[in-house]
Coordinates of C-alpha atoms in Angstrom, one line a residue:
Chain A
X244 CA 15.7 13.7 40.8
X245 CA 17.9 10.6 40.6
X246 CA 21.0 9.0 41.9
X247 CA 22.9 9.4 38.6
X248 CA 26.5 10.4 39.0
X249 CA 26.8 12.2 35.6
X250 CA 24.7 14.9 33.9
X251 CA 23.3 13.9 30.5
X252 CA 25.8 16.1 28.7
X253 CA 28.7 14.5 30.6
X254 CA 27.3 11.1 30.0
X255 CA 26.9 11.5 26.2
X256 CA 30.4 13.1 26.0
X257 CA 32.1 10.3 27.8
X258 CA 30.0 7.6 26.0
X259 CA 30.9 9.2 22.7
X260 CA 34.6 9.0 23.5
X261 CA 34.3 5.4 24.5
X262 CA 35.0 6.2 28.2
X263 CA 33.3 4.9 31.2
X264 CA 29.8 6.1 32.1
X265 CA 27.5 5.6 35.1
X266 CA 24.8 4.0 32.9
X267 CA 23.7 3.8 29.3
X268 CA 22.0 7.0 28.0
X269 CA 18.2 6.7 28.2
X270 CA 15.5 8.6 26.3
X271 CA 11.8 7.8 27.0
X272 CA 10.6 10.1 24.2
X273 CA 8.4 12.4 26.3
X274 CA 6.2 14.6 24.2
X275 CA 2.8 15.8 25.4
X276 CA 3.1 13.6 28.5
X277 CA 5.0 16.6 29.8
X278 CA 1.7 18.4 30.2
X279 CA 0.8 15.8 32.9
X280 CA 4.0 16.7 34.9
X281 CA 2.9 20.3 35.3
X282 CA -0.8 19.6 35.5
X283 CA -1.6 21.4 32.2
X284 CA -3.9 20.5 29.4
X285 CA -2.3 19.4 26.1
X286 CA -4.2 22.1 24.2
X287 CA -2.5 24.6 26.6
X288 CA 0.7 24.1 24.6
X289 CA -0.8 25.7 21.5
X290 CA 0.7 29.1 21.1
X291 CA 2.5 29.0 24.5
X292 CA 6.2 28.5 24.2
X293 CA 6.8 29.2 27.9
X294 CA 4.4 26.4 29.0
X295 CA 6.0 23.9 26.6
X296 CA 9.4 24.8 27.9
X297 CA 8.3 24.7 31.6
X298 CA 6.6 21.3 31.1
X299 CA 9.5 19.8 29.2
X300 CA 12.1 21.0 31.7
X301 CA 9.9 19.8 34.6
X302 CA 9.5 16.4 33.0
X303 CA 13.3 16.2 32.5
X304 CA 13.8 17.0 36.1
X305 CA 11.1 14.6 37.3
X306 CA 12.4 11.6 35.3
X307 CA 16.1 12.4 34.8
X308 CA 16.4 11.2 31.2
X309 CA 19.1 12.2 28.7
X310 CA 17.5 14.3 25.9
X311 CA 14.8 17.0 26.1
X312 CA 12.8 17.1 22.8
X313 CA 10.6 20.0 22.2
X314 CA 7.7 18.3 20.4
X315 CA 3.9 18.5 20.5
X316 CA 2.9 16.8 17.2
X317 CA 4.2 16.3 13.6
X318 CA 2.1 18.9 12.0
X319 CA 3.7 22.2 13.1
X320 CA 5.5 22.9 9.8
X321 CA 2.6 21.8 7.6
X322 CA 0.3 24.0 9.7
X323 CA 2.6 26.9 9.1
X324 CA 2.2 26.3 5.4
X325 CA -1.6 26.1 5.5
X326 CA -2.7 22.7 6.7
X327 CA -5.6 22.8 9.2
X328 CA -4.8 21.1 12.5
X329 CA -7.5 20.1 15.0
X330 CA -6.6 20.7 18.7
X331 CA -8.7 18.5 21.1
X332 CA -9.0 19.9 24.6
X333 CA -6.6 17.5 26.2
X334 CA -5.2 15.2 23.6
X335 CA -2.5 15.3 20.9
X336 CA -3.5 17.4 17.9
X337 CA -4.3 15.8 14.6
X338 CA -4.6 16.8 11.0
X339 CA -8.1 18.0 10.1
X340 CA -7.5 19.1 6.5
X341 CA -4.5 19.3 4.2
X342 CA -3.5 22.7 2.8
X343 CA -4.3 21.7 -0.8
X344 CA -6.2 18.9 -2.6
X345 CA -4.5 18.6 -6.0
X346 CA -1.2 19.0 -7.7
X347 CA -2.2 22.1 -9.6
X348 CA -2.6 24.0 -6.3
X349 CA 1.1 23.4 -5.3
X350 CA 2.0 26.8 -6.8
X351 CA -0.2 28.5 -4.2
X352 CA 2.1 27.2 -1.3
X353 CA 5.1 28.9 0.2
X354 CA 7.8 27.7 2.5
X355 CA 6.9 28.6 6.1
X356 CA 8.6 31.5 7.8
X357 CA 9.6 30.0 11.2
X358 CA 9.5 33.4 12.9
X359 CA 6.0 34.2 11.8
X360 CA 3.9 31.3 10.7
X361 CA 1.6 29.0 12.7
X362 CA 3.0 27.7 16.0
X363 CA 6.6 27.7 14.8
X364 CA 7.6 30.9 16.7
X365 CA 6.2 29.4 19.9
X366 CA 8.1 26.2 19.5
X367 CA 11.3 28.3 18.9
X368 CA 10.5 30.2 22.1
X369 CA 10.1 26.9 24.0
X370 CA 13.5 25.7 22.6
X371 CA 15.3 29.0 23.7
X372 CA 13.8 28.8 27.1
X373 CA 14.6 25.2 27.7
X374 CA 18.2 25.7 26.5
X375 CA 18.5 28.7 28.8
X376 CA 17.1 26.7 31.8
X377 CA 19.0 23.4 31.5
X378 CA 21.0 23.5 28.3
X379 CA 24.3 23.2 30.1
X380 CA 23.5 19.9 31.6
X381 CA 21.2 18.2 29.0
X382 CA 20.9 18.3 25.2
X383 CA 17.7 20.0 24.1
X384 CA 16.5 19.1 20.6
X385 CA 13.7 20.6 18.5
X386 CA 11.4 18.2 16.5
X387 CA 11.7 18.7 12.8
X388 CA 9.4 16.8 10.5
X389 CA 10.9 15.5 7.3
X390 CA 10.0 16.9 3.9
X391 CA 8.1 13.9 2.6
X392 CA 6.0 13.6 5.7
X393 CA 5.2 17.4 5.7
X394 CA 4.3 17.0 2.0
X395 CA 1.8 14.3 2.9
X396 CA 0.1 16.7 5.4
X397 CA 0.1 19.5 2.8
X398 CA -1.8 17.5 0.1
X399 CA -3.1 14.5 1.9
X400 CA -1.4 11.2 2.2
X401 CA -3.5 9.3 -0.4
X402 CA -3.2 12.0 -2.9
X403 CA 0.6 12.2 -2.4
X404 CA 1.2 8.5 -2.8
X405 CA -1.0 8.3 -5.9
X406 CA 1.0 11.2 -7.4
X407 CA 4.2 9.4 -6.7
X408 CA 3.2 7.0 -9.4
X409 CA 1.2 9.3 -11.7
X410 CA 3.0 12.6 -11.4
X411 CA 6.3 12.3 -9.7
X412 CA 7.4 15.8 -10.8
X413 CA 4.6 17.3 -8.6
X414 CA 5.7 15.2 -5.6
X415 CA 9.2 16.5 -6.0
X416 CA 7.9 20.1 -6.3
X417 CA 6.0 19.7 -3.1
X418 CA 8.9 18.0 -1.3
X419 CA 11.2 20.8 -2.4
X420 CA 8.8 23.3 -0.9
X421 CA 8.6 21.4 2.3
X422 CA 12.4 21.1 2.3
X423 CA 12.8 24.9 2.0
X424 CA 10.5 25.3 4.9
X425 CA 12.3 22.7 6.9
X426 CA 15.7 24.2 6.2
X427 CA 14.6 27.6 7.3
X428 CA 13.1 26.1 10.5
X429 CA 16.3 24.0 11.1
X430 CA 18.4 27.2 10.9
X431 CA 16.1 28.9 13.4
X432 CA 16.2 25.8 15.7
X433 CA 20.0 25.8 15.5
X434 CA 20.0 29.6 16.3
X435 CA 18.2 28.9 19.6
X436 CA 21.1 26.6 20.6
X437 CA 19.0 23.4 20.0
X438 CA 19.7 20.6 17.6
X439 CA 17.0 19.6 15.2
X440 CA 15.8 16.0 15.7
X441 CA 14.3 14.5 12.5
X442 CA 11.2 12.5 12.1
X443 CA 9.9 11.3 8.7
X444 CA 7.0 9.1 9.7
X445 CA 5.5 8.6 6.2
X446 CA 8.8 7.3 4.8
X447 CA 8.2 4.0 6.6
X448 CA 8.1 0.9 4.4
X449 CA 4.8 0.3 6.1
X450 CA 3.6 3.0 3.7
X451 CA 6.0 3.4 0.7
X452 CA 8.5 1.1 -1.0
X453 CA 12.3 1.4 -0.5
X454 CA 12.5 2.5 -4.1
X455 CA 10.0 5.3 -3.5
X456 CA 11.9 6.3 -0.3
X457 CA 15.1 6.5 -2.4
X458 CA 13.4 8.8 -4.8
X459 CA 11.1 11.0 -2.7
X460 CA 12.3 10.7 0.9
X461 CA 16.0 10.1 1.2
X462 CA 17.4 12.9 -1.0
X463 CA 15.5 15.6 0.9
X464 CA 16.5 14.1 4.3
X465 CA 20.1 14.1 3.2
X466 CA 20.0 17.8 2.3
X467 CA 18.6 18.5 5.8
X468 CA 21.3 16.4 7.5
X469 CA 24.0 18.0 5.4
X470 CA 22.8 21.4 6.5
X471 CA 22.7 20.5 10.2
X472 CA 26.1 18.9 9.9
X473 CA 27.3 22.1 8.3
X474 CA 26.5 23.8 11.6
X475 CA 28.5 21.2 13.5
X476 CA 25.7 19.3 15.1
X477 CA 24.9 15.6 15.1
X478 CA 21.5 14.4 13.8
X479 CA 19.0 11.7 15.0
X480 CA 16.6 10.4 12.4
X481 CA 13.4 8.6 13.3
X482 CA 11.2 6.8 10.9
X483 CA 8.1 5.0 12.3
X484 CA 6.9 1.5 11.6
X485 CA 8.8 -0.9 9.4
X486 CA 12.2 0.3 8.2
X487 CA 14.5 -2.7 7.9
X488 CA 14.6 -2.4 4.1
X489 CA 15.7 1.2 4.2
X490 CA 18.2 1.2 7.1
X491 CA 21.2 1.5 4.7
X492 CA 19.5 4.4 3.0
X493 CA 18.8 6.1 6.3
X494 CA 22.4 5.7 7.2
X495 CA 23.3 7.2 3.8
X496 CA 21.6 10.4 4.7
X497 CA 24.5 10.9 7.0
X498 CA 22.4 10.8 10.2
X499 CA 24.5 10.0 13.2
X500 CA 21.8 8.1 15.1
X501 CA 18.8 6.1 13.9
X502 CA 15.8 5.9 16.2
X503 CA 14.2 2.5 15.5
X504 CA 10.5 1.9 16.0
X505 CA 9.3 -1.2 17.8
X506 CA 8.0 -2.6 14.5
X507 CA 11.6 -3.3 13.6
X508 CA 14.3 -5.4 15.4
X509 CA 17.3 -3.8 17.2
X510 CA 19.5 -6.9 16.8
X511 CA 18.9 -6.9 13.0
X512 CA 19.5 -3.1 12.9
X513 CA 22.8 -3.6 14.8
X514 CA 24.0 -6.3 12.4
X515 CA 22.9 -4.2 9.4
X516 CA 24.0 -0.7 10.1
X517 CA 25.6 -0.7 13.6
X518 CA 29.1 0.1 12.3
X519 CA 27.7 3.2 10.6
X520 CA 25.2 4.7 13.0
X521 CA 24.3 4.9 16.7
X522 CA 20.9 3.2 17.4
X523 CA 18.2 4.2 19.8
X524 CA 15.0 2.3 20.6
X525 CA 12.7 0.5 20.9
X526 CA 10.5 -0.3 23.8
X527 CA 6.9 -0.3 22.5
X528 CA 5.2 3.0 23.4
X529 CA 1.7 1.6 23.4
X530 CA 1.9 -2.1 24.4
X531 CA 4.6 -1.7 27.1
X532 CA 5.0 1.9 28.1
X533 CA 1.3 2.9 28.1
X534 CA -0.4 -0.4 28.8
X535 CA 2.3 -2.5 30.5
X536 CA 3.4 -2.8 34.1
X537 CA 6.8 -1.5 35.5
X538 CA 8.0 -5.1 35.5
X539 CA 7.2 -5.5 31.8
X540 CA 9.0 -2.2 31.1
X541 CA 12.0 -3.6 33.0
X542 CA 12.0 -6.8 30.9
X543 CA 11.6 -4.9 27.7
X544 CA 14.5 -2.6 28.5
X545 CA 16.7 -5.6 29.3
X546 CA 15.8 -7.2 26.0
X547 CA 16.7 -4.1 24.1
X548 CA 20.0 -3.7 26.0
X549 CA 20.8 -7.3 25.4
X550 CA 20.3 -6.8 21.7
X551 CA 22.0 -3.5 21.1
X552 CA 24.3 -2.5 24.0
X553 CA 27.4 -3.5 22.0
X554 CA 26.3 -1.7 18.9
X555 CA 29.7 -0.5 17.4
X556 CA 28.5 3.1 17.1
X557 CA 26.7 3.1 20.4
X558 CA 23.2 2.6 21.8
X559 CA 20.6 4.7 23.6
X560 CA 17.8 3.0 25.5
X561 CA 14.6 4.6 24.3
X562 CA 10.9 4.1 23.5
X563 CA 10.3 3.1 19.9
X564 CA 8.4 6.3 19.2
X565 CA 7.0 9.3 21.1
X566 CA 5.2 8.2 24.3
X567 CA 1.4 8.4 24.5
X568 CA 0.1 11.3 26.6
X569 CA -1.2 9.1 29.4
X570 CA 1.9 6.9 29.8
X571 CA 2.0 6.2 33.5
X572 CA 4.8 8.0 35.3
X573 CA 5.8 4.8 37.1
X574 CA 6.5 3.2 33.7
X575 CA 8.8 6.0 32.7
X576 CA 10.5 5.8 36.1
X577 CA 10.8 2.0 35.5
X578 CA 12.6 2.5 32.2
X579 CA 15.2 4.8 33.9
X580 CA 15.4 2.4 36.9
X581 CA 16.0 -0.6 34.7
X582 CA 18.9 1.3 32.9
X583 CA 20.4 2.3 36.2
X584 CA 20.1 -1.3 37.5
X585 CA 21.9 -2.6 34.4
X586 CA 24.6 0.0 34.9
X587 CA 27.9 0.1 33.0
X588 CA 29.7 -1.9 31.6
X589 CA 26.7 -4.0 30.6
X590 CA 27.1 -7.6 31.8
X591 CA 25.1 -9.7 29.4
X592 CA 25.0 -12.8 31.5
X593 CA 22.9 -10.9 33.9
X594 CA 20.5 -10.0 31.2
X595 CA 20.1 -13.4 29.6
X596 CA 18.0 -14.6 32.5
X597 CA 15.1 -12.5 31.2
X598 CA 15.8 -13.1 27.6
X599 CA 13.5 -16.0 26.8
X600 CA 11.8 -15.1 23.6
Chain B
X202 CA -10.3 -9.0 -30.3
X203 CA -10.3 -11.6 -27.5
X204 CA -10.2 -15.2 -28.5
X205 CA -12.4 -16.2 -25.6
X206 CA -13.8 -15.0 -22.3
X207 CA -10.9 -16.4 -20.4
X208 CA -8.5 -14.1 -22.1
X209 CA -10.6 -11.1 -21.4
X210 CA -10.8 -12.0 -17.7
X211 CA -7.1 -12.4 -17.6
X212 CA -6.6 -9.0 -19.3
X213 CA -9.0 -7.4 -16.7
X214 CA -7.0 -9.0 -13.9
X215 CA -3.7 -7.9 -15.4
X216 CA -5.1 -4.3 -15.8
X217 CA -5.8 -4.3 -12.0
X218 CA -2.4 -5.7 -11.1
X219 CA -0.8 -3.3 -13.6
X220 CA -2.6 -0.3 -12.0
X221 CA -4.1 0.6 -15.4
X222 CA -7.4 2.3 -14.6
X223 CA -8.3 3.4 -18.1
X224 CA -7.5 -0.1 -19.5
X225 CA -9.7 -1.7 -16.8
X226 CA -12.5 0.6 -17.6
X227 CA -12.2 -0.1 -21.4
X228 CA -12.0 -3.9 -20.9
X229 CA -15.1 -3.7 -18.6
X230 CA -17.0 -1.9 -21.4
X231 CA -15.9 -4.6 -23.9
X232 CA -17.2 -7.2 -21.5
X233 CA -20.5 -5.5 -21.4
X234 CA -20.7 -5.1 -25.1
X235 CA -19.9 -8.7 -25.7
X236 CA -22.6 -9.6 -23.1
X237 CA -20.2 -11.5 -20.9
X238 CA -21.7 -12.3 -17.5
X239 CA -20.9 -9.3 -15.3
X240 CA -20.6 -11.3 -12.1
X241 CA -18.0 -13.7 -13.7
X242 CA -16.1 -10.8 -15.2
X243 CA -15.9 -9.2 -11.8
X244 CA -14.9 -12.4 -10.0
X245 CA -12.5 -13.8 -12.5
X246 CA -11.2 -10.4 -13.7
X247 CA -11.3 -7.5 -11.3
X248 CA -11.4 -9.5 -8.0
X249 CA -8.8 -11.9 -9.2
X250 CA -6.5 -9.0 -10.0
X251 CA -7.0 -7.3 -6.6
X252 CA -6.3 -10.7 -4.9
X253 CA -3.0 -10.9 -6.8
X254 CA -2.3 -7.3 -5.9
X255 CA -2.9 -8.2 -2.2
X256 CA -0.4 -11.1 -2.5
X257 CA 2.2 -8.7 -4.0
X258 CA 1.5 -6.4 -1.0
X259 CA 2.0 -9.2 1.4
X260 CA 5.3 -10.2 -0.2
X261 CA 6.4 -6.5 -0.1
X262 CA 6.7 -6.2 -3.8
X263 CA 3.8 -3.7 -3.7
X264 CA 3.3 -1.1 -1.1
X265 CA 0.4 1.2 -0.2
X266 CA 0.7 3.5 -3.3
X267 CA 0.6 0.5 -5.7
X268 CA -2.3 -1.1 -3.8
X269 CA -4.3 2.1 -4.0
X270 CA -3.8 2.4 -7.8
X271 CA -4.7 -1.2 -8.3
X272 CA -7.9 -0.5 -6.4
X273 CA -8.6 2.6 -8.6
X274 CA -8.4 0.2 -11.6
X275 CA -10.7 -2.3 -9.8
X276 CA -13.3 0.3 -8.9
X277 CA -13.2 1.8 -12.5
X278 CA -14.1 -1.7 -13.8
X279 CA -16.7 -2.3 -11.1
X280 CA -18.5 1.0 -11.9
X281 CA -19.0 -0.3 -15.4
X282 CA -19.9 -3.9 -14.6
X283 CA -22.1 -3.6 -11.5
X284 CA -25.1 -2.1 -13.3
X285 CA -25.1 -5.2 -15.5
X286 CA -25.2 -7.7 -12.7
X287 CA -28.2 -10.1 -12.8
X288 CA -30.7 -9.2 -10.1
X289 CA -30.0 -12.4 -8.1
X290 CA -26.3 -11.6 -8.2
X291 CA -26.8 -8.0 -7.2
X292 CA -29.2 -8.7 -4.4
X293 CA -27.6 -11.7 -2.8
X294 CA -27.2 -11.4 0.9
X295 CA -23.5 -11.0 1.6
X296 CA -21.7 -10.7 4.9
X297 CA -21.7 -7.1 5.9
X298 CA -19.0 -5.1 7.6
X299 CA -19.3 -1.6 9.1
X300 CA -15.9 0.0 9.1
X301 CA -14.5 3.3 10.3
X302 CA -11.7 5.2 12.1
X303 CA -12.7 5.8 15.7
X304 CA -13.4 9.3 17.1
X305 CA -10.4 11.5 17.6
X306 CA -8.3 10.1 14.7
X307 CA -8.2 11.0 11.1
X308 CA -5.5 8.5 9.9
X309 CA -7.5 6.5 7.4
X310 CA -5.2 4.8 4.9
X311 CA -5.1 1.6 6.9
X312 CA -8.9 1.6 7.2
X313 CA -9.2 2.3 3.4
X314 CA -6.9 -0.6 2.5
X315 CA -9.0 -3.0 4.7
X316 CA -12.2 -1.7 3.0
X317 CA -10.7 -2.2 -0.5
X318 CA -9.5 -5.7 0.3
X319 CA -12.8 -6.7 1.9
X320 CA -14.8 -5.4 -1.1
X321 CA -12.5 -7.3 -3.4
X322 CA -13.2 -10.4 -1.4
X323 CA -16.9 -10.1 -1.9
X324 CA -18.0 -8.6 1.4
X325 CA -20.4 -5.7 1.7
X326 CA -18.7 -2.8 3.3
X327 CA -20.3 0.3 4.9
X328 CA -17.5 2.8 5.2
X329 CA -18.3 5.5 7.9
X330 CA -15.1 7.3 7.3
X331 CA -12.9 8.8 10.0
X332 CA -13.3 10.4 13.4
X333 CA -16.5 8.4 14.1
X334 CA -18.2 8.5 17.5
X335 CA -18.8 5.1 19.2
X336 CA -22.6 5.4 19.0
X337 CA -22.5 5.9 15.2
X338 CA -20.8 2.5 14.8
X339 CA -23.5 0.8 16.9
X340 CA -26.4 2.7 15.2
X341 CA -25.2 1.9 11.7
X342 CA -24.5 -1.7 12.5
X343 CA -28.1 -2.0 13.7
X344 CA -29.7 -0.1 10.9
X345 CA -27.7 -1.9 8.2
X346 CA -28.1 -5.2 9.8
X347 CA -24.4 -5.7 9.7
X348 CA -22.4 -8.8 10.8
X349 CA -19.1 -7.2 11.7
X350 CA -18.0 -3.8 13.2
X351 CA -14.4 -3.1 12.2
X352 CA -12.6 -0.4 14.2
X353 CA -9.3 1.3 13.2
X354 CA -6.9 3.8 14.8
X355 CA -3.3 4.8 14.5
X356 CA -3.3 6.8 17.8
X357 CA -3.0 5.6 21.3
X358 CA -5.2 8.4 22.5
X359 CA -8.2 7.0 20.7
X360 CA -7.8 3.3 21.6
X361 CA -10.3 3.7 24.5
X362 CA -13.0 4.6 22.0
X363 CA -12.7 1.0 20.7
X364 CA -13.5 -0.3 24.1
X365 CA -16.4 2.1 24.3
X366 CA -18.0 0.6 21.2
X367 CA -17.9 -2.9 22.8
X368 CA -19.3 -1.5 26.1
X369 CA -22.2 0.2 24.3
X370 CA -23.0 -3.0 22.5
X371 CA -23.0 -4.9 25.9
X372 CA -25.1 -2.3 27.6
X373 CA -27.8 -2.4 24.9
X374 CA -27.7 -6.2 24.8
X375 CA -26.5 -6.1 21.2
X376 CA -23.1 -7.6 21.9
X377 CA -24.0 -11.1 20.6
X378 CA -25.4 -9.7 17.4
X379 CA -22.1 -8.3 16.0
X380 CA -18.5 -9.4 15.8
X381 CA -16.1 -6.6 16.6
X382 CA -12.7 -6.5 15.1
X383 CA -9.9 -4.0 15.7
X384 CA -6.6 -2.9 14.1
X385 CA -4.1 -0.2 13.7
X386 CA -0.6 0.8 14.7
X387 CA -0.8 0.8 18.5
X388 CA -3.3 -2.1 18.7
X389 CA -2.1 -5.6 19.9
X390 CA -3.8 -8.9 20.2
X391 CA -3.6 -8.4 24.0
X392 CA -5.5 -5.1 23.7
X393 CA -8.1 -6.8 21.6
X394 CA -8.6 -9.4 24.2
X395 CA -8.7 -6.9 27.0
X396 CA -11.5 -4.9 25.5
X397 CA -13.3 -8.2 24.5
X398 CA -13.1 -7.7 20.8
X399 CA -13.7 -10.8 18.6
X400 CA -10.5 -10.4 16.6
X401 CA -7.4 -8.4 15.6
X402 CA -5.5 -8.2 12.4
X403 CA -2.2 -6.6 11.7
X404 CA -2.6 -6.0 8.0
X405 CA -5.3 -5.6 5.3
X406 CA -4.9 -9.1 3.9
X407 CA -5.0 -10.5 7.4
X408 CA -8.1 -8.5 8.1
X409 CA -9.7 -10.3 5.2
X410 CA -8.7 -13.7 6.5
X411 CA -10.1 -12.7 9.9
X412 CA -13.5 -11.7 8.4
X413 CA -13.6 -14.8 6.3
X414 CA -13.1 -16.8 9.4
X415 CA -15.8 -15.0 11.3
X416 CA -18.1 -15.4 8.3
X417 CA -17.3 -19.1 8.1
X418 CA -16.1 -19.1 4.6
X419 CA -13.0 -20.9 3.5
X420 CA -10.0 -18.6 3.4

């Protein structure tokens, strides 16, 4: 695997205590790219928890990063509540049809049962298997989609955002349903020994306003975070796209770590909320990780580290979002290599040479 | 009720900015009843309002939900006023854009915003929808005699489909006939260059500026 001196569990523990580590934690967010590591098709993950676990564990062993995240797409909870998902033969799934089309149909929905509905049981199986295989050495997390985002998949994003202004009560009703499903799934994830890892893509200020996030996104996220904290686990919260105007609110959810998309700036994030939360991010998944060269990956990592390595609550080198399926292995290797090369403690004068922008 | 036409235009514009669909419809009906020129009412009322909404979007006072409701108000007014356009106004040749989300992707809010802002800026827009195969963009652009093909995606898996549209145009010797523009989450100016697209924009208002530039009209 690698020449690392510590396991990811040891590294995070020491880093969290402010003790010396061999290198910064590093998480290229590998989702369906794991299929490539075991020579499987992405659609093979559907309904096959063992394959998801095998692929994710193999990818972890292949690259030597610090968190395994059981994730195929954002739709699993919405699918379990009736949304129709299209599964291409060998690409990431996408939403074909929301579960309902109008507010008056909300009453027909029920929170998902994680042990019965859709692909949730298979994802739980993948989490259990991954924890069993490597849980002692590396944290295994289970992707959990935030209530507002699941609500958008249940009724359609345009319908949902129009309702926010025209019928806010209906939006709250739908978010509450999605939250009940998410809480049940979070509990099941925790029972496998995994920690839920939260993504609420649609809460981005690329889509809704900070005020709307405060009303329809943040309160539901907070209840999820509170629940997970109640089980003694830390929580990472990822929101895609632009988020600068809601960093404070994201920290107010109680999340321990914010995963910052490449559409936002790590240096600004550090200055804004770095005393409250750990940060992770934000090498561009598309422009750098998918389309760039290993040397561009190295430069991007060094820029991120230069900006955020001294974040008061800590920093994890990561991609800004989940990696595209076809991300070249050599670019993922390059991310880890760059982090190993920088080592610990970080010496900024060595980084500044590449910091020209 | 209105002192003069200008006040009515202002009220129409305000109804769009204020996301008041019913009011926009009602004001449009009044404009028709008072035999106010439909083209002027559209331009100085509805389109003006959508332009202001676009500015509020750019300055992050409005977000996607507000912009969508503004467009609902604009379209409500347009539905009333368009049948009353003078024939020469209705039939004038306008710069035409074929737009769609490429095959394999169903995220279409970004595309819809671009469409709204282009229509509000006086362009003809043929909206193919989402999950559209490359060949359909080419065929529609030819049959509609379009000027621009606008491609959108939020997913990295579908970016290659954008390159395929350009390649198909090249293979069929149609490349010079259309401008191809691209946009969406994972798209960068470098990617646009690499697939030999004619332009890239990172937001709906900037897409309008780009199309205006390609059409040779002042921004």
